[in-house]
mmCIF file of C-alpha atoms in Angstrom:
data_model
loop_
_atom_site.group_PDB
_atom_site.id
_atom_site.type_symbol
_atom_site.label_atom_id
_atom_site.label_comp_id
_atom_site.label_asym_id
_atom_site.label_seq_id
_atom_site.Cartn_x
_atom_site.Cartn_y
_atom_site.Cartn_z
ATOM 1 C CA MET A 1 -0.401 44.567 -58.395
ATOM 2 C CA LEU A 2 -0.426 48.297 -59.001
ATOM 3 C CA LEU A 3 2.607 50.433 -59.927
ATOM 4 C CA ILE A 4 1.572 53.709 -58.493
ATOM 5 C CA PRO A 5 3.340 57.051 -59.595
ATOM 6 C CA CYS A 6 4.184 58.892 -56.364
ATOM 7 C CA PRO A 7 4.225 62.482 -57.424
ATOM 8 C CA TRP A 8 7.600 62.726 -55.488
ATOM 9 C CA CYS A 9 9.297 59.380 -55.736
ATOM 10 C CA GLY A 10 8.010 58.183 -59.317
ATOM 11 C CA PRO A 11 6.609 54.785 -60.024
ATOM 12 C CA ARG A 12 6.694 52.380 -56.902
ATOM 13 C CA ASN A 13 5.133 49.004 -55.988
ATOM 14 C CA GLN A 14 1.548 49.183 -54.338
ATOM 15 C CA ILE A 15 2.823 47.512 -51.461
ATOM 16 C CA GLU A 16 4.598 50.691 -50.404
ATOM 17 C CA PHE A 17 1.204 52.662 -50.280
ATOM 18 C CA THR A 18 -1.692 53.087 -48.009
ATOM 19 C CA TYR A 19 -5.255 53.760 -49.611
ATOM 20 C CA GLY A 20 -6.724 56.866 -48.067
ATOM 21 C CA GLY A 21 -10.270 56.984 -49.528
ATOM 22 C CA ASP A 22 -12.155 59.650 -51.871
ATOM 23 C CA ALA A 23 -10.242 62.769 -52.568
ATOM 24 C CA THR A 24 -13.285 64.671 -53.513
ATOM 25 C CA VAL A 25 -15.036 64.870 -50.154
ATOM 26 C CA GLN A 26 -15.219 68.311 -48.851
ATOM 27 C CA ARG A 27 -15.306 68.997 -45.170
ATOM 28 C CA PRO A 28 -18.443 71.062 -44.000
ATOM 29 C CA GLY A 29 -18.183 74.130 -41.984
ATOM 30 C CA ASN A 30 -18.268 73.966 -38.281
ATOM 31 C CA ASP A 31 -21.809 75.249 -38.196
ATOM 32 C CA ALA A 32 -23.097 72.949 -40.942
ATOM 33 C CA PRO A 33 -26.173 70.840 -40.114
ATOM 34 C CA GLU A 34 -25.920 67.423 -38.676
ATOM 35 C CA ALA A 35 -27.192 65.778 -42.094
ATOM 36 C CA ALA A 36 -24.130 67.417 -43.728
ATOM 37 C CA TRP A 37 -21.598 65.897 -41.226
ATOM 38 C CA GLU A 38 -23.290 62.637 -41.633
ATOM 39 C CA ALA A 39 -22.664 62.726 -45.321
ATOM 40 C CA PHE A 40 -19.195 63.939 -44.752
ATOM 41 C CA VAL A 41 -18.129 61.084 -42.350
ATOM 42 C CA TYR A 42 -20.210 58.284 -43.791
ATOM 43 C CA MET A 43 -21.577 58.726 -47.326
ATOM 44 C CA ARG A 44 -19.337 57.760 -50.373
ATOM 45 C CA ASP A 45 -19.996 57.212 -54.036
ATOM 46 C CA ASN A 46 -19.048 53.986 -55.521
ATOM 47 C CA PRO A 47 -18.228 54.897 -58.892
ATOM 48 C CA SER A 48 -17.474 52.640 -61.857
ATOM 49 C CA GLY A 49 -14.683 54.287 -63.727
ATOM 50 C CA PRO A 50 -12.331 57.012 -62.992
ATOM 51 C CA HIS A 51 -11.890 57.845 -59.309
ATOM 52 C CA ASP A 52 -9.956 60.391 -57.532
ATOM 53 C CA GLU A 53 -8.369 58.936 -54.533
ATOM 54 C CA LEU A 54 -6.037 59.702 -51.606
ATOM 55 C CA TRP A 55 -2.950 57.594 -51.077
ATOM 56 C CA LEU A 56 -0.142 57.670 -48.570
ATOM 57 C CA HIS A 57 3.280 56.714 -49.630
ATOM 58 C CA SER A 58 3.628 55.024 -46.254
ATOM 59 C CA ALA A 59 6.832 52.926 -46.842
ATOM 60 C CA GLY A 60 8.448 55.842 -49.002
ATOM 61 C CA CYS A 61 8.232 59.454 -48.506
ATOM 62 C CA ARG A 62 5.333 59.466 -46.303
ATOM 63 C CA SER A 63 3.531 62.069 -48.275
ATOM 64 C CA TRP A 64 -0.124 62.051 -49.032
ATOM 65 C CA PHE A 65 -1.135 62.674 -52.686
ATOM 66 C CA LYS A 66 -3.906 62.324 -55.096
ATOM 67 C CA LEU A 67 -4.303 59.574 -57.587
ATOM 68 C CA ARG A 68 -6.872 59.037 -60.430
ATOM 69 C CA ARG A 69 -7.594 55.398 -60.850
ATOM 70 C CA ASP A 70 -10.320 53.677 -63.078
ATOM 71 C CA THR A 71 -12.088 51.276 -60.700
ATOM 72 C CA ARG A 72 -12.970 48.919 -63.366
ATOM 73 C CA THR A 73 -9.584 48.326 -64.949
ATOM 74 C CA HIS A 74 -7.152 49.711 -62.376
ATOM 75 C CA ASP A 75 -5.708 51.879 -64.946
ATOM 76 C CA ILE A 76 -3.805 54.861 -63.471
ATOM 77 C CA LEU A 77 -4.768 58.034 -65.149
ATOM 78 C CA GLY A 78 -2.669 60.538 -63.187
ATOM 79 C CA SER A 79 -1.356 61.637 -59.912
ATOM 80 C CA ALA A 80 -0.722 64.893 -58.140
ATOM 81 C CA ARG A 81 0.749 66.563 -55.089
ATOM 82 C CA MET A 82 -1.891 67.747 -52.446
ATOM 83 C CA GLY A 83 -1.747 71.276 -53.494
ATOM 84 C CA ASP A 84 -1.883 70.663 -57.140
ATOM 85 C CA GLU A 85 -4.819 69.633 -59.512
ATOM 86 C CA LEU A 86 -5.060 66.129 -61.187
ATOM 87 C CA GLY A 87 -4.793 66.812 -64.781
ATOM 88 C CA GLY A 88 -7.412 66.188 -67.358
ATOM 89 C CA GLU A 89 -11.169 66.277 -66.980
ATOM 90 C CA SER A 90 -12.498 65.424 -63.629
ATOM 91 C CA PRO A 91 -14.553 62.176 -63.453
ATOM 92 C CA MET B 1 36.130 44.905 -45.337
ATOM 93 C CA SER B 2 38.198 46.429 -48.164
ATOM 94 C CA ASP B 3 39.778 44.268 -50.775
ATOM 95 C CA GLN B 4 43.051 45.123 -49.011
ATOM 96 C CA ASP B 5 41.700 43.848 -45.656
ATOM 97 C CA ARG B 6 40.522 40.733 -47.576
ATOM 98 C CA ILE B 7 44.030 39.963 -48.907
ATOM 99 C CA ALA B 8 45.492 40.686 -45.478
ATOM 100 C CA SER B 9 43.185 38.236 -43.933
ATOM 101 C CA GLY B 10 43.861 35.612 -46.363
ATOM 102 C CA ILE B 11 40.630 35.401 -48.043
ATOM 103 C CA PRO B 12 41.369 35.003 -51.781
ATOM 104 C CA VAL B 13 40.395 37.721 -54.095
ATOM 105 C CA ASP B 14 40.551 37.107 -57.919
ATOM 106 C CA PRO B 15 41.926 40.284 -59.527
ATOM 107 C CA HIS B 16 39.807 39.608 -62.674
ATOM 108 C CA ALA B 17 36.528 38.950 -60.885
ATOM 109 C CA GLY B 18 35.697 42.525 -60.400
ATOM 110 C CA PRO B 19 34.053 43.619 -57.111
ATOM 111 C CA ALA B 20 33.978 40.694 -54.430
ATOM 112 C CA PRO B 21 30.917 38.640 -55.048
ATOM 113 C CA LEU B 22 29.349 39.663 -51.813
ATOM 114 C CA VAL B 23 30.144 41.402 -48.535
ATOM 115 C CA LEU B 24 27.452 41.731 -45.883
ATOM 116 C CA ALA B 25 28.347 43.562 -42.711
ATOM 117 C CA PRO B 26 26.630 45.969 -40.024
ATOM 118 C CA ILE B 27 28.205 49.495 -39.962
ATOM 119 C CA ALA B 28 28.053 51.808 -36.868
ATOM 120 C CA ILE B 29 26.205 54.921 -37.110
ATOM 121 C CA ALA B 30 27.670 57.582 -34.738
ATOM 122 C CA THR B 31 25.216 60.248 -35.274
ATOM 123 C CA ALA B 32 21.928 60.631 -37.136
ATOM 124 C CA TRP B 33 19.738 63.809 -36.938
ATOM 125 C CA ASN B 34 16.399 64.196 -38.536
ATOM 126 C CA VAL B 35 15.957 67.797 -39.941
ATOM 127 C CA GLN B 36 12.382 68.802 -40.859
ATOM 128 C CA GLY B 37 11.173 72.055 -42.609
ATOM 129 C CA ASP B 38 9.949 73.765 -45.862
ATOM 130 C CA PRO B 39 13.036 73.934 -48.219
ATOM 131 C CA THR B 40 11.287 76.551 -50.353
ATOM 132 C CA ARG B 41 11.444 79.009 -47.470
ATOM 133 C CA ALA B 42 14.968 80.766 -47.720
ATOM 134 C CA PRO B 43 15.423 81.340 -43.974
ATOM 135 C CA PHE B 44 15.131 77.698 -43.282
ATOM 136 C CA SER B 45 17.521 76.321 -45.983
ATOM 137 C CA ASP B 46 19.978 79.020 -45.460
ATOM 138 C CA GLU B 47 20.100 78.140 -41.742
ATOM 139 C CA VAL B 48 20.464 74.487 -42.542
ATOM 140 C CA GLU B 49 23.605 75.466 -44.664
ATOM 141 C CA ASN B 50 24.782 77.796 -42.039
ATOM 142 C CA LEU B 51 24.572 75.071 -39.256
ATOM 143 C CA PHE B 52 25.694 72.023 -41.256
ATOM 144 C CA GLY B 53 27.629 73.281 -44.204
ATOM 145 C CA VAL B 54 25.426 71.586 -46.659
ATOM 146 C CA ARG B 55 22.387 72.438 -48.474
ATOM 147 C CA VAL B 56 19.617 69.798 -48.120
ATOM 148 C CA PRO B 57 18.765 68.259 -51.307
ATOM 149 C CA THR B 58 15.422 69.129 -52.807
ATOM 150 C CA VAL B 59 15.267 66.628 -55.712
ATOM 151 C CA ALA B 60 13.557 63.410 -54.313
ATOM 152 C CA ASN B 61 15.437 60.446 -53.469
ATOM 153 C CA THR B 62 18.860 62.164 -53.852
ATOM 154 C CA THR B 63 21.727 62.955 -51.244
ATOM 155 C CA VAL B 64 24.248 65.521 -50.587
ATOM 156 C CA ARG B 65 27.865 64.885 -49.221
ATOM 157 C CA GLY B 66 29.757 67.348 -47.142
ATOM 158 C CA GLY B 67 32.857 65.995 -45.811
ATOM 159 C CA THR B 68 31.874 63.116 -43.567
ATOM 160 C CA LEU B 69 28.399 64.195 -43.301
ATOM 161 C CA LEU B 70 25.821 62.795 -45.655
ATOM 162 C CA ALA B 71 22.319 64.369 -46.057
ATOM 163 C CA LEU B 72 19.737 62.049 -47.300
ATOM 164 C CA TRP B 73 16.188 62.925 -48.701
ATOM 165 C CA LEU B 74 13.542 61.387 -46.735
ATOM 166 C CA GLY B 75 10.420 63.294 -47.858
ATOM 167 C CA PRO B 76 9.583 66.794 -49.311
ATOM 168 C CA ARG B 77 10.179 68.314 -45.767
ATOM 169 C CA SER B 78 12.382 65.711 -44.125
ATOM 170 C CA TRP B 79 16.039 64.975 -44.279
ATOM 171 C CA LEU B 80 18.400 62.581 -42.332
ATOM 172 C CA LEU B 81 22.013 63.889 -41.719
ATOM 173 C CA VAL B 82 24.131 61.021 -40.910
ATOM 174 C CA HIS B 83 27.721 60.774 -39.859
ATOM 175 C CA ALA B 84 29.389 57.532 -39.983
ATOM 176 C CA ALA B 85 31.365 56.026 -36.945
ATOM 177 C CA GLY B 86 35.080 55.914 -37.172
ATOM 178 C CA ALA B 87 35.300 58.960 -39.373
ATOM 179 C CA GLU B 88 36.946 61.845 -37.889
ATOM 180 C CA ALA B 89 34.582 63.838 -35.609
ATOM 181 C CA SER B 90 32.566 66.230 -37.560
ATOM 182 C CA SER B 91 31.890 69.555 -35.743
ATOM 183 C CA SER B 92 28.757 69.931 -37.806
ATOM 184 C CA LEU B 93 26.863 67.189 -35.929
ATOM 185 C CA MET B 94 27.699 68.304 -32.168
ATOM 186 C CA ASP B 95 25.993 70.989 -29.978
ATOM 187 C CA PHE B 96 22.643 69.385 -30.676
ATOM 188 C CA GLU B 97 20.688 71.678 -28.500
ATOM 189 C CA ALA B 98 22.106 74.846 -29.926
ATOM 190 C CA LYS B 99 21.534 73.580 -33.400
ATOM 191 C CA ARG B 100 17.927 72.608 -32.437
ATOM 192 C CA ASP B 101 17.167 75.913 -31.150
ATOM 193 C CA ALA B 102 18.605 77.765 -33.995
ATOM 194 C CA LEU B 103 16.572 75.714 -36.533
ATOM 195 C CA ASN B 104 13.362 76.134 -34.360
ATOM 196 C CA ALA B 105 13.971 80.047 -34.677
ATOM 197 C CA HIS B 106 14.060 79.540 -38.395
ATOM 198 C CA GLY B 107 10.755 77.600 -38.850
ATOM 199 C CA GLY B 108 12.611 74.112 -38.847
ATOM 200 C CA ALA B 109 12.809 71.286 -36.472
ATOM 201 C CA LEU B 110 15.822 69.047 -35.395
ATOM 202 C CA PHE B 111 15.520 65.473 -33.651
ATOM 203 C CA ASP B 112 18.442 63.455 -32.572
ATOM 204 C CA VAL B 113 17.610 59.868 -34.023
ATOM 205 C CA SER B 114 21.100 58.397 -33.665
ATOM 206 C CA ALA B 115 19.859 55.333 -31.740
ATOM 207 C CA SER B 116 16.912 54.728 -33.999
ATOM 208 C CA ARG B 117 18.587 52.964 -36.945
ATOM 209 C CA VAL B 118 21.078 50.285 -37.623
ATOM 210 C CA ALA B 119 22.853 50.162 -40.841
ATOM 211 C CA PHE B 120 24.305 47.342 -43.026
ATOM 212 C CA THR B 121 26.436 47.305 -45.964
ATOM 213 C CA ILE B 122 25.684 45.162 -48.929
ATOM 214 C CA ARG B 123 28.571 45.091 -51.441
ATOM 215 C CA GLY B 124 29.785 43.146 -54.237
ATOM 216 C CA ALA B 125 28.682 42.199 -57.655
ATOM 217 C CA HIS B 126 25.403 40.423 -56.448
ATOM 218 C CA ALA B 127 24.417 43.364 -54.062
ATOM 219 C CA ALA B 128 21.558 44.660 -56.088
ATOM 220 C CA THR B 129 20.229 41.163 -56.863
ATOM 221 C CA VAL B 130 20.321 40.282 -53.143
ATOM 222 C CA LEU B 131 18.278 43.211 -52.182
ATOM 223 C CA ALA B 132 15.828 42.849 -55.103
ATOM 224 C CA LYS B 133 14.875 39.394 -53.811
ATOM 225 C CA ASN B 134 12.938 41.219 -50.787
ATOM 226 C CA CYS B 135 12.543 44.625 -52.169
ATOM 227 C CA PRO B 136 10.197 46.259 -54.720
ATOM 228 C CA LEU B 137 12.572 49.024 -55.722
ATOM 229 C CA ASP B 138 14.287 48.952 -59.114
ATOM 230 C CA PHE B 139 17.972 48.831 -58.519
ATOM 231 C CA HIS B 140 19.121 49.276 -61.965
ATOM 232 C CA LEU B 141 21.575 52.198 -62.300
ATOM 233 C CA ARG B 142 19.103 54.057 -64.480
ATOM 234 C CA ALA B 143 16.471 54.096 -61.788
ATOM 235 C CA PHE B 144 18.847 54.168 -58.674
ATOM 236 C CA PRO B 145 21.989 56.088 -59.409
ATOM 237 C CA VAL B 146 25.098 56.332 -57.359
ATOM 238 C CA GLY B 147 24.476 58.661 -54.616
ATOM 239 C CA GLY B 148 20.802 57.917 -54.647
ATOM 240 C CA CYS B 149 18.610 57.023 -51.832
ATOM 241 C CA ALA B 150 15.156 55.524 -51.366
ATOM 242 C CA GLN B 151 12.806 54.303 -48.637
ATOM 243 C CA SER B 152 10.859 51.146 -49.240
ATOM 244 C CA LEU B 153 10.227 47.762 -47.776
ATOM 245 C CA PHE B 154 12.868 44.928 -47.198
ATOM 246 C CA GLY B 155 10.682 42.018 -46.409
ATOM 247 C CA HIS B 156 8.081 43.519 -44.321
ATOM 248 C CA VAL B 157 10.440 45.873 -42.672
ATOM 249 C CA ASN B 158 10.530 49.753 -43.692
ATOM 250 C CA ALA B 159 14.099 50.284 -44.785
ATOM 251 C CA LEU B 160 16.168 53.307 -46.174
ATOM 252 C CA PHE B 161 18.517 52.390 -49.035
ATOM 253 C CA TYR B 162 21.730 54.567 -49.951
ATOM 254 C CA ARG B 163 24.013 53.765 -52.917
ATOM 255 C CA PRO B 164 27.537 55.029 -52.175
ATOM 256 C CA GLU B 165 28.920 53.108 -55.220
ATOM 257 C CA ALA B 166 27.332 51.161 -58.232
ATOM 258 C CA SER B 167 28.005 47.797 -56.518
ATOM 259 C CA SER B 168 27.557 48.882 -52.817
ATOM 260 C CA PHE B 169 24.362 49.550 -50.820
ATOM 261 C CA THR B 170 23.729 50.873 -47.220
ATOM 262 C CA MET B 171 20.447 49.717 -45.756
ATOM 263 C CA MET B 172 19.092 51.361 -42.641
ATOM 264 C CA VAL B 173 16.154 49.732 -40.663
ATOM 265 C CA ALA B 174 14.674 50.501 -37.356
ATOM 266 C CA ARG B 175 16.791 49.055 -34.473
ATOM 267 C CA SER B 176 14.090 46.774 -33.209
ATOM 268 C CA PHE B 177 14.135 45.104 -36.499
ATOM 269 C CA THR B 178 17.764 44.316 -36.626
ATOM 270 C CA ARG B 179 17.455 40.540 -36.377
ATOM 271 C CA ASP B 180 14.586 40.337 -38.965
ATOM 272 C CA ALA B 181 16.399 42.287 -41.393
ATOM 273 C CA TRP B 182 19.549 40.549 -40.807
ATOM 274 C CA ASP B 183 18.236 37.096 -41.150
ATOM 275 C CA THR B 184 16.308 38.042 -44.363
ATOM 276 C CA LEU B 185 19.525 39.564 -45.726
ATOM 277 C CA ARG B 186 21.504 36.435 -44.911
ATOM 278 C CA ALA B 187 18.781 34.189 -46.341
ATOM 279 C CA SER B 188 18.774 36.255 -49.619
ATOM 280 C CA ALA B 189 22.588 36.129 -49.768
ATOM 281 C CA ALA B 190 22.927 32.354 -49.040
ATOM 282 C CA GLN B 191 23.260 31.226 -52.621
ATOM 283 C CA TYR B 192 26.118 33.553 -53.421
ATOM 284 C CA GLY B 193 28.425 32.604 -50.528
ATOM 285 C CA GLY B 194 30.711 35.520 -49.815
ATOM 286 C CA ASP B 195 31.768 37.211 -46.796
ATOM 287 C CA VAL B 196 29.107 37.414 -44.101
ATOM 288 C CA ALA B 197 29.881 39.037 -40.999
ATOM 289 C CA PRO B 198 28.400 37.690 -37.687
ATOM 290 C CA PRO B 199 25.274 38.933 -36.648
ATOM 291 C CA PRO B 200 24.971 42.302 -34.982
#
C-alpha cells in the first residue's frame, strides 16, 4: 500500500487515488503525421527506476497531479501540482 | 441529542465519563450549494464574499463559518456551502438563481446540491475510532484539527468528513449510499454500544 502525497491534501492512502499514466507524454500538433499520433496514443516506455506519472485524487480533492515514483522500490520521490515542475532531476 | 436531552430522556450520563461514549444519528441538511471558481481571481472571491458573507477557504481541507453557514473546502476550485436544517433561515442561502447569475458574471459557478447528500453525526469519545475502522484518514487532532474537513472513503463509499468538535464528526455521503454507509457505521460502532438512532 502506498502513502501518496497529494500536493493539496498531503499524504493519503493509495485507495483514494486513480493512476493516470505517464506524465511526460507530449500531445503532438493537430497536423502531426499519423506515426506521431500513434506513438502518442499507444507507445509508452516501461522504465525501471524513477517514473513521472499522473495521478488523480479521485476520492479526495478530485485534482490531477504529478508524482515521481521509483518503479523498482515504490519509493515516492516527489509530487507537484499540474502547473508546477517535479523537484530534483528528471529521470 | 445533547447531554441535556439524554438526561431528560432518562439515559444515564456519567458526569465523570467525559463525552458520551458514542452517539450516531442522521442530521438533516436544509441547503447545500456547490461554489466553483478560481480563488486567486479577486472578482470571483470578492463576489462570493459579497453574496454569502464568507470568504471561501483557500487552505486545503479547512472550513470557514459565517453564522449558520459553513463553507467546506472540497478542492482547489470547489467548495460546499451548507446550512443545517433547524437553524434559523439564513438569507445568504436564498435566491439561488439571482446568486448563480451574479457568480456566473464573475467567472464562477453555483450549483444547488441540497438533495445530493445525507449527513450523519458521529459523536463521543469513540467517534474517531469508529470512523477509522472503515476510513484511511488520520483522525488524530494533529492531522485532522477541529474545524477541518476532508474527503475520503468510508467503506467503499465516497464520503466528506467535517470535525465541529474534538470528539464530534459530521459525515456526508451521496443520498443513494445512505443505507450502505449507515449499516457500515452501525456495524463499526456495535462494540461500543451507545446511542444509535433508527435508520434514516
